Coordinates of C-alpha atoms in Angstrom, one line a residue:
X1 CA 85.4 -140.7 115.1
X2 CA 85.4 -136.9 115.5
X3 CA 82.5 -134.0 115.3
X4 CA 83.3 -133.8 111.7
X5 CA 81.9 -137.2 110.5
X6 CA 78.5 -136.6 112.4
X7 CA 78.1 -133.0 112.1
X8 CA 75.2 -133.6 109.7
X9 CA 73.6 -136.3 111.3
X10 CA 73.1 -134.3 114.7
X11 CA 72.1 -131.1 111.7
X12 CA 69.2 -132.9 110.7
X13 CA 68.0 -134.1 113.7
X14 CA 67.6 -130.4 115.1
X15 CA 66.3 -129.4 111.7
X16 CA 63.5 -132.2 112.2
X17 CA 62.7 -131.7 115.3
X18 CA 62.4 -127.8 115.1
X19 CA 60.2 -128.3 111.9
X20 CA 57.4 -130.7 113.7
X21 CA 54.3 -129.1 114.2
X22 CA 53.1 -130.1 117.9
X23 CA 49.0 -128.7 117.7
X24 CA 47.9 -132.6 117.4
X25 CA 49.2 -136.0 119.1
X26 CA 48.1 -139.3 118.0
X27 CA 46.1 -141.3 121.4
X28 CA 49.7 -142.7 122.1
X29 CA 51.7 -140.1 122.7
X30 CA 50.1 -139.4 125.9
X31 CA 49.9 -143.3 127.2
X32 CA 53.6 -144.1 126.8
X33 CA 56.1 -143.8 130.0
X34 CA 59.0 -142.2 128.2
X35 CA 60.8 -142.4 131.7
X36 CA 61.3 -146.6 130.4
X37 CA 65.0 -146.7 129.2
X38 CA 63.8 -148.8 126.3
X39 CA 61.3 -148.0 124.6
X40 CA 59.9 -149.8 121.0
X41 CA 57.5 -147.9 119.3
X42 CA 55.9 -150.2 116.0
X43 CA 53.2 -149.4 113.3
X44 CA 52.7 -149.6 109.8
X45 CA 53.7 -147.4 107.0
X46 CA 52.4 -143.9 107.6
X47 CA 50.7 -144.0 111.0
X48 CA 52.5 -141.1 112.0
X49 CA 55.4 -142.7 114.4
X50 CA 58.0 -140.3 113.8
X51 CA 56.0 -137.4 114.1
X52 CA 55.6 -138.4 117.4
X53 CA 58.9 -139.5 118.8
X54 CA 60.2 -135.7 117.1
X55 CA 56.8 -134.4 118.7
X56 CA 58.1 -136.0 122.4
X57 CA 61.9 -134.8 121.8
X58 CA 60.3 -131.1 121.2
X59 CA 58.4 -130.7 123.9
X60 CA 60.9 -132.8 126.5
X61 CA 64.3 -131.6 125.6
X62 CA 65.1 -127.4 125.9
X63 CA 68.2 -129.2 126.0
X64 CA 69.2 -130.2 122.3
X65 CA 73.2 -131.7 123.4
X66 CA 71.5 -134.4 125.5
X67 CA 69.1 -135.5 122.7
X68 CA 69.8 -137.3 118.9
X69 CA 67.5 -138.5 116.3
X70 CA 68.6 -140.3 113.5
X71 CA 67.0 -142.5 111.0
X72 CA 68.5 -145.6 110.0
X73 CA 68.1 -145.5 106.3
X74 CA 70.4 -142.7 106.1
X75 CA 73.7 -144.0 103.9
X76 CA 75.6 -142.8 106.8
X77 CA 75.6 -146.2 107.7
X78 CA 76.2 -147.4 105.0
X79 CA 80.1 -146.8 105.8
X80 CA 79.7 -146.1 109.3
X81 CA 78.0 -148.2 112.6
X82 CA 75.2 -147.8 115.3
X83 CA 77.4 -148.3 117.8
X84 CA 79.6 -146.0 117.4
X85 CA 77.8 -143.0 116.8
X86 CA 76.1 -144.1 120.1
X87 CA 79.5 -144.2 121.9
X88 CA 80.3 -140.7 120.7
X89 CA 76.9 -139.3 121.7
X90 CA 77.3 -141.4 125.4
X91 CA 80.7 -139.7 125.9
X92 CA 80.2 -136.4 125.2
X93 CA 76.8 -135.7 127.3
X94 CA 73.9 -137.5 125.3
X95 CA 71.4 -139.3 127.9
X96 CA 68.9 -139.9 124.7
X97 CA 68.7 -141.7 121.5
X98 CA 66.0 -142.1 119.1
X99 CA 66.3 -144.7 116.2
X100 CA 63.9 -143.8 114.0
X101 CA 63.2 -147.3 111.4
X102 CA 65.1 -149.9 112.8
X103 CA 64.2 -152.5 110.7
X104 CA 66.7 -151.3 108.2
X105 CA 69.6 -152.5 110.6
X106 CA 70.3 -155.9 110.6
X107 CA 70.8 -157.9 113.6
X108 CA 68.8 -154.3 115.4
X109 CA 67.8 -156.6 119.0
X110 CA 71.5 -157.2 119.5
X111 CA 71.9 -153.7 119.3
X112 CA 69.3 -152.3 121.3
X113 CA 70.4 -154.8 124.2
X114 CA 73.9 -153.8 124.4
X115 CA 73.0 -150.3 124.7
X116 CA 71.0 -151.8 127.6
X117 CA 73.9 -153.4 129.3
X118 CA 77.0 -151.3 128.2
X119 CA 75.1 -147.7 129.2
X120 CA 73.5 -147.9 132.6
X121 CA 72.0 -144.3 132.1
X122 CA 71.3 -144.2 128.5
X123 CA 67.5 -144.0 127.0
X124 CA 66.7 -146.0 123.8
X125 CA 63.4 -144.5 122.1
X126 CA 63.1 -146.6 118.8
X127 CA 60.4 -147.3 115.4
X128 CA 60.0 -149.6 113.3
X129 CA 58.3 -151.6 111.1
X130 CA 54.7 -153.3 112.4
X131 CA 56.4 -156.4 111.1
X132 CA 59.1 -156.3 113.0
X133 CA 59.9 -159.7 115.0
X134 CA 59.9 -158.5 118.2
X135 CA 57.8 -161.9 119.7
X136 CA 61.2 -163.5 118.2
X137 CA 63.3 -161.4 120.7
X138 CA 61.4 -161.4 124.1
X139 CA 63.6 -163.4 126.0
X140 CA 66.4 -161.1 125.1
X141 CA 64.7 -157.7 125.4
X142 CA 61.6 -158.3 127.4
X143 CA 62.7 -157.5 130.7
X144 CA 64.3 -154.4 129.5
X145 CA 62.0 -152.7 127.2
X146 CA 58.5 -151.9 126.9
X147 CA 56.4 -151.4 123.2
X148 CA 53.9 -150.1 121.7
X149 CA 52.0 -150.2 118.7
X150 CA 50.4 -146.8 116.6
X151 CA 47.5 -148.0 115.1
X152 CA 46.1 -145.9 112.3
X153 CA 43.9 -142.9 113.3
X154 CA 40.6 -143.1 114.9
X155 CA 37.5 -141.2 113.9
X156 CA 37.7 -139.4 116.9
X157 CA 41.2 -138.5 116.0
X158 CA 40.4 -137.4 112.6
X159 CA 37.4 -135.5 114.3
X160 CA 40.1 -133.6 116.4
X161 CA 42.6 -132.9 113.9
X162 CA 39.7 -131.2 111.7
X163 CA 39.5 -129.0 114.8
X164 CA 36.3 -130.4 116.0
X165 CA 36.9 -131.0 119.9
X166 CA 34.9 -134.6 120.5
X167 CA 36.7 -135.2 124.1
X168 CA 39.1 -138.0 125.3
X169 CA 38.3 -141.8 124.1
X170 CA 35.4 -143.4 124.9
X171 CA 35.6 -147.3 126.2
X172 CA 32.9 -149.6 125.0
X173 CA 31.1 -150.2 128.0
X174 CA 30.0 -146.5 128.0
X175 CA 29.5 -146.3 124.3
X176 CA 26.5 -149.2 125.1
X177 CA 25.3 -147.4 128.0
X178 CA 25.3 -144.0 127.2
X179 CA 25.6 -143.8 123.3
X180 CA 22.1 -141.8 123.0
X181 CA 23.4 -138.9 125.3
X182 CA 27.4 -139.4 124.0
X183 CA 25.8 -138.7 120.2
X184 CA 23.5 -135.9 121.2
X185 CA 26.9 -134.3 122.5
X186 CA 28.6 -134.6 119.6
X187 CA 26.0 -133.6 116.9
X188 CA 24.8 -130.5 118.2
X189 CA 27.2 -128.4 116.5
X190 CA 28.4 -130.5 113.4
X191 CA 27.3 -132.4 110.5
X192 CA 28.7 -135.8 111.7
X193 CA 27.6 -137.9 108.7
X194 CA 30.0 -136.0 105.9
X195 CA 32.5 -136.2 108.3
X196 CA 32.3 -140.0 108.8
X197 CA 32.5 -140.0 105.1
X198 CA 35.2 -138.0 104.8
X199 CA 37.1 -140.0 106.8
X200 CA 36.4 -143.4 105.3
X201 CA 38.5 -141.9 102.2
X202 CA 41.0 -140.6 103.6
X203 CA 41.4 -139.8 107.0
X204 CA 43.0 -142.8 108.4
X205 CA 46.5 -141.5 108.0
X206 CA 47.8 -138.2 109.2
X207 CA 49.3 -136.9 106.5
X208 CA 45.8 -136.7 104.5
X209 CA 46.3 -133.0 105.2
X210 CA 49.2 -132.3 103.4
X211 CA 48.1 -134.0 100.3
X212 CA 45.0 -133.0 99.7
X213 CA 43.3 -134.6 96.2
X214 CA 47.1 -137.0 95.9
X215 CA 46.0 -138.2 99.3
X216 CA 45.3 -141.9 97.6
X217 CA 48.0 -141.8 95.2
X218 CA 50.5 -141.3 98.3
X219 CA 48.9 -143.8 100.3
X220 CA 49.5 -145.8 97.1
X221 CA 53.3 -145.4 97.8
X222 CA 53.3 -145.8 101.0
X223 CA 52.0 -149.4 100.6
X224 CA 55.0 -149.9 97.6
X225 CA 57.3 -149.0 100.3
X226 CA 55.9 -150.8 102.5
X227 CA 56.5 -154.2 100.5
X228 CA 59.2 -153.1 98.5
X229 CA 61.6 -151.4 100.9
X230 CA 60.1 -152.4 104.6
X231 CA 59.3 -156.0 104.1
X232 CA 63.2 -157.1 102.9
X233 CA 64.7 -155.5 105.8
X234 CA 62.5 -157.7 108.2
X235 CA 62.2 -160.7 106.3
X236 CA 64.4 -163.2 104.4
X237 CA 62.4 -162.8 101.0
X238 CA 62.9 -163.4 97.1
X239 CA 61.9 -160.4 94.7
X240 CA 60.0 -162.8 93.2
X241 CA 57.8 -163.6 96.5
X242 CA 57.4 -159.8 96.9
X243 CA 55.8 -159.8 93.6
X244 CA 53.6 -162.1 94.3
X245 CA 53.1 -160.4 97.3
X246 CA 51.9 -157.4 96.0
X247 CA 49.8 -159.0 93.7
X248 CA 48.0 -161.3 96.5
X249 CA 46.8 -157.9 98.1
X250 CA 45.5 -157.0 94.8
X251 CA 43.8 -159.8 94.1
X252 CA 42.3 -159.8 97.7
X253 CA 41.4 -156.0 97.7
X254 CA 38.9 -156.7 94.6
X255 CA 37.6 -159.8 97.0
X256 CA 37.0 -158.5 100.3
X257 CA 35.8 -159.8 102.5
X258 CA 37.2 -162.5 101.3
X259 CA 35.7 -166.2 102.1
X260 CA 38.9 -168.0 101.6
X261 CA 39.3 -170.6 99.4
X262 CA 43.1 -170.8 99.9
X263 CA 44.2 -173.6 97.2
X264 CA 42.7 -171.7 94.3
X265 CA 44.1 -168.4 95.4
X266 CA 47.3 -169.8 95.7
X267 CA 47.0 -171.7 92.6
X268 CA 45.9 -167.8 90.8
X269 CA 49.5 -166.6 92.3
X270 CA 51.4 -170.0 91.4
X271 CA 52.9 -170.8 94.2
X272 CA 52.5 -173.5 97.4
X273 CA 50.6 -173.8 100.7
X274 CA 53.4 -172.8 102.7
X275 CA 54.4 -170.1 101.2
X276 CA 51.1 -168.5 100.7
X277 CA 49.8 -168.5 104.1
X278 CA 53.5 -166.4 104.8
X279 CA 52.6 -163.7 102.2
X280 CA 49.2 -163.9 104.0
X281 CA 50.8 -163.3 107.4
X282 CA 53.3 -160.5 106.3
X283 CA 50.5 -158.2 104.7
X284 CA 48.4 -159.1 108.4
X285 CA 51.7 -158.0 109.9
X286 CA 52.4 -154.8 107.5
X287 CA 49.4 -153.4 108.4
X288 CA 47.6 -154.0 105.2
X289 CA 45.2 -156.7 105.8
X290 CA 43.0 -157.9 108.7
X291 CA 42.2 -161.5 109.0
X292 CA 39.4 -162.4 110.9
X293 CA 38.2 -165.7 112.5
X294 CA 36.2 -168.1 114.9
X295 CA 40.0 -168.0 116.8
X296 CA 42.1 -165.6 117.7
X297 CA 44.6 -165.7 115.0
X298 CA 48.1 -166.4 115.5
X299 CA 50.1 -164.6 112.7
X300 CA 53.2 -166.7 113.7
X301 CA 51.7 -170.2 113.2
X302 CA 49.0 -168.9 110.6
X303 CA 45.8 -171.2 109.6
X304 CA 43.7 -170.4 107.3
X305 CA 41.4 -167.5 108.2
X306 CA 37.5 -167.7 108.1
X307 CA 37.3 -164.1 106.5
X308 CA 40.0 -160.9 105.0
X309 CA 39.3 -157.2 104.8
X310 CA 41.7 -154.6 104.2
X311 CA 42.9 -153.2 107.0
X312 CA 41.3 -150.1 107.0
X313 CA 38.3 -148.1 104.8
X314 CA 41.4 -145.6 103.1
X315 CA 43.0 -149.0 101.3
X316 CA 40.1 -150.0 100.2
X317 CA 39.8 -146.3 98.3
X318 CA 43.6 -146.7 97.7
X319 CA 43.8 -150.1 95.6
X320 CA 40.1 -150.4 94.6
X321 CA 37.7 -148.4 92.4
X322 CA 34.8 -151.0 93.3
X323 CA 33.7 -149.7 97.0
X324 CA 30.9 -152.0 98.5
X325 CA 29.5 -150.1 101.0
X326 CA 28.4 -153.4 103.5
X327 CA 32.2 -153.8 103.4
X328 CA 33.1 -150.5 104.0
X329 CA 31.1 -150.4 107.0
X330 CA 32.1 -153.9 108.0
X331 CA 36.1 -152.8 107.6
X332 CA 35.7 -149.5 109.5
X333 CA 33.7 -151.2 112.5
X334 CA 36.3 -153.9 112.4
X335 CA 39.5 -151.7 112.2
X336 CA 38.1 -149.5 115.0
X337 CA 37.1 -152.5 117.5
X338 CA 40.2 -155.0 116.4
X339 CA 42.8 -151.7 117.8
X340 CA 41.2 -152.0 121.3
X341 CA 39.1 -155.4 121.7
X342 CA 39.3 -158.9 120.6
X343 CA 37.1 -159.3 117.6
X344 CA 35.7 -163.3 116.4
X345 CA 33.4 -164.3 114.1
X346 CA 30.3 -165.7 115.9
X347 CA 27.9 -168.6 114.4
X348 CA 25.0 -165.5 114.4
X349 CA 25.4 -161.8 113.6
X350 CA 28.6 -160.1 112.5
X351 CA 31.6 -159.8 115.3
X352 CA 31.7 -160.6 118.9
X353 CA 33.7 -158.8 120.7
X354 CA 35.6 -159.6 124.0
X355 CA 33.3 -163.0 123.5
X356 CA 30.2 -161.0 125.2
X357 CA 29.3 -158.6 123.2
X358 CA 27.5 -159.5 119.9
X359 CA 27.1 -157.1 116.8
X360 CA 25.3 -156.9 113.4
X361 CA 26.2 -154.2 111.0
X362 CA 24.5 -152.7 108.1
X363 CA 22.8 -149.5 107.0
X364 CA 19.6 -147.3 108.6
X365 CA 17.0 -150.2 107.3
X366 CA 19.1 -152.9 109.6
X367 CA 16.9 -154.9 112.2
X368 CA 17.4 -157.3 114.4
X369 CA 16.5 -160.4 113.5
X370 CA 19.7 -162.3 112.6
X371 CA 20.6 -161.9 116.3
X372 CA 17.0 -161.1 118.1
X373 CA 17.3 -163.9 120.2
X374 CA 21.1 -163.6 121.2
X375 CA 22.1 -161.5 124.6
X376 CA 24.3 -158.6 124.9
X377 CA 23.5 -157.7 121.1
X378 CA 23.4 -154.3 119.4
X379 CA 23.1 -153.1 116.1
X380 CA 25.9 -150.9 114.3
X381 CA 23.5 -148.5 112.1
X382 CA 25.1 -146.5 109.1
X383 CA 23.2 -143.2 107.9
X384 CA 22.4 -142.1 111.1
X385 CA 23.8 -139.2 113.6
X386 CA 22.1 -140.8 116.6
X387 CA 20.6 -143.8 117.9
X388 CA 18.0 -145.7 120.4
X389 CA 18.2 -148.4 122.6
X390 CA 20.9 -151.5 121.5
X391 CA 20.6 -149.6 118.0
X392 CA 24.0 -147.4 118.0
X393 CA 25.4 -144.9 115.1
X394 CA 28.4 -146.7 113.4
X395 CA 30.2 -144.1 113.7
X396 CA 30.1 -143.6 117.4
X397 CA 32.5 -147.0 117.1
X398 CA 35.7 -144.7 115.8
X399 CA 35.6 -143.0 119.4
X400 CA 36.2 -145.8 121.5
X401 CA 40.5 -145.0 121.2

């Protein structure tokens, strides 16, 4: 291999990492140790991961000969391999790669481990899918890599990026404690409420701003891709599964929150036990649904869960036009706590979270006598900028990461 077959690859990578605009970083950005030589970065569809490995390489690299980014749905591949464009970037000064959606190469652990092995100085930064099998691979890669996962944006994210500064995250303990004071903060010089619904429609997903009113029809492709393009590269899957795939998250996004009764759905979508609970698990694992139980759940060995939302309040503008607004709230509060805590359906009230803390939501008129009697309980009000005593603002729950 010479210069001349990879000319264009190392071309674009300099074109997208001079184009990235570096104003805003997602929470991650900032908690990773880039100095790991591996490093897995996962999320689902549009969360905004390669924005920030291109947002890392700008910032870290004057030097561009040492650096390469490369995605690996280009065709390049197609006639060429992984290995060795990494051989020819090794020898000729490169101490840094970034592999930009993996999951589009087959057989990507082996890969990433014998760039490990083979290059004692080399750094591996790579994305991929949220569905990607890593569990599957932790004897091989454990010990030598260290991941994360991009969860979609935060209200206090979204509050940021609209250029209203709100401060670093906020962990739950202080939220109880101090919410009254935290609230007054925040309010005095904004309208919080439009905000909050603002971002409910769209501003779970960075790239709201460059789409403006086509924000949901996007969003729309995203999860196409998502299925269509995303979910055969991880998974060993029929066209005729991903169809019924697709229409299993339709069905459920007209439902939610779904109380399952998993034998007539599956019956709806004509197919079997076992191969319904896997379509269940991959749209857990793509990012598109959240499954919520009594248990943590286990999407690996999946039983059947005791409630579904979508995974976050945009999907539910995305692939519905009927919007209940108790399960709006209840998706937000559970999107927001599930990124950061471990969230289980209690006998009373709504979620417990990190089994001590119990929580009812519901709008300004909520009180508290589904859970009066329970300890450690708080209310999660809608419609209101701030609140008093174990009553807390709903909204106050999207600054907690």
């Amino acid at each position: 291999m010479d210069y001349s077959e990879i000319e264009q690859l190392y071309a674009i990578s300099n074109r997208k990492i001079n184009e990235v605009d570096t104003t805003f970083h997602r929470y991650l950005y900032s908690l990773i140790n880039w100095n790991n030589r591996i490093i897995g970065i996962k999320g689902g569809g549009g969360v905004g991961k390669t924005t920030l490995v291109l947002q890392h390489i700008k910032e870290s690299f004057p030097d561009r000969s040492k650096v390469l980014y490369v995605r690996l749905d280009n065709m390049w591949f197609k006639t060429h391999s992984l290995a060795e464009l990494v051989e020819y970037h090794y020898t000729h000064g490169g101490t840094h790669v970034f592999l930009d959606e993996i999951h589009h190469l087959r057989n990507w652990a082996d890969y990433i481990k014998s760039f490990y092995d083979d290059y004692n100085d080399l750094h591996v930064v790579y994305t991929g899918s949220s569905m990607l099998g890593i569990a599957r691979h932790e004897a091989d890669l454990g010990r030598r890599q260290r991941v994360y996962t991009l969860h979609c944006m935060s209200f206090r994210e979204y509050l940021n990026f609209e250029g209203y500064a709100v401060g670093d995250a906020i962990n739950l303990e202080t939220l109880l404690a101090d919410h009254i004071v935290i609230a007054s903060r925040i309010c005095s010089n904004k309208k919080i409420l439009p905000l909050f619904a603002n971002y409910l429609n769209h501003g779970c997903y960075p790239f709201y701003k460059e789409d403006g009113d086509s924000f949901h029809e996007r969003l729309h492709g995203v999860v196409l891709h998502v299925l269509e393009n995303d979910l055969p590269q991880v998974e060993d899957i029929s066209y005729t599964t991903i169809e019924k795939t697709k229409r299993m998250l339709m069905i459920l996004a007209e439902r939610v929150p779904f109380m399952p009764k998993m034998a007539e759905l599956f019956r709806e979508l004509e197919t079997n036990r076992e191969n319904g609970m896997r379509m269940l698990s991959l749209l857990a694992k793509a990012g598109l649904l959240a499954l919520y139980s009594r248990e943590v759940v286990n999407l690996n060995s999946l039983n059947k869960p005791d409630k579904i939302y979508l995974d976050n309040p945009n999907l539910m503008y995305c692939l519905t036009a009927h919007i209940d607004k108790g399960t709006l709230r209840e998706t937000f509060f559970y999107n927001q706590l599930h990124n950061i805590a471990e969230v289980l359906l209690p006998k009373q009230g709504d979620f417990m979270i990190d089994r001590k803390y119990l929580f009812e939501v519901g709008g300004k008129g909520k009180n508290f006598d589904q859970i009066k009697d329970e300890p450690q309980s708080f209310l999660a009000v809608d419609d209101i900028e701030t609140g008093h005593f174990n009553r807390i603002p709903l909204w106050m729950f999207g600054l907690l990461y």
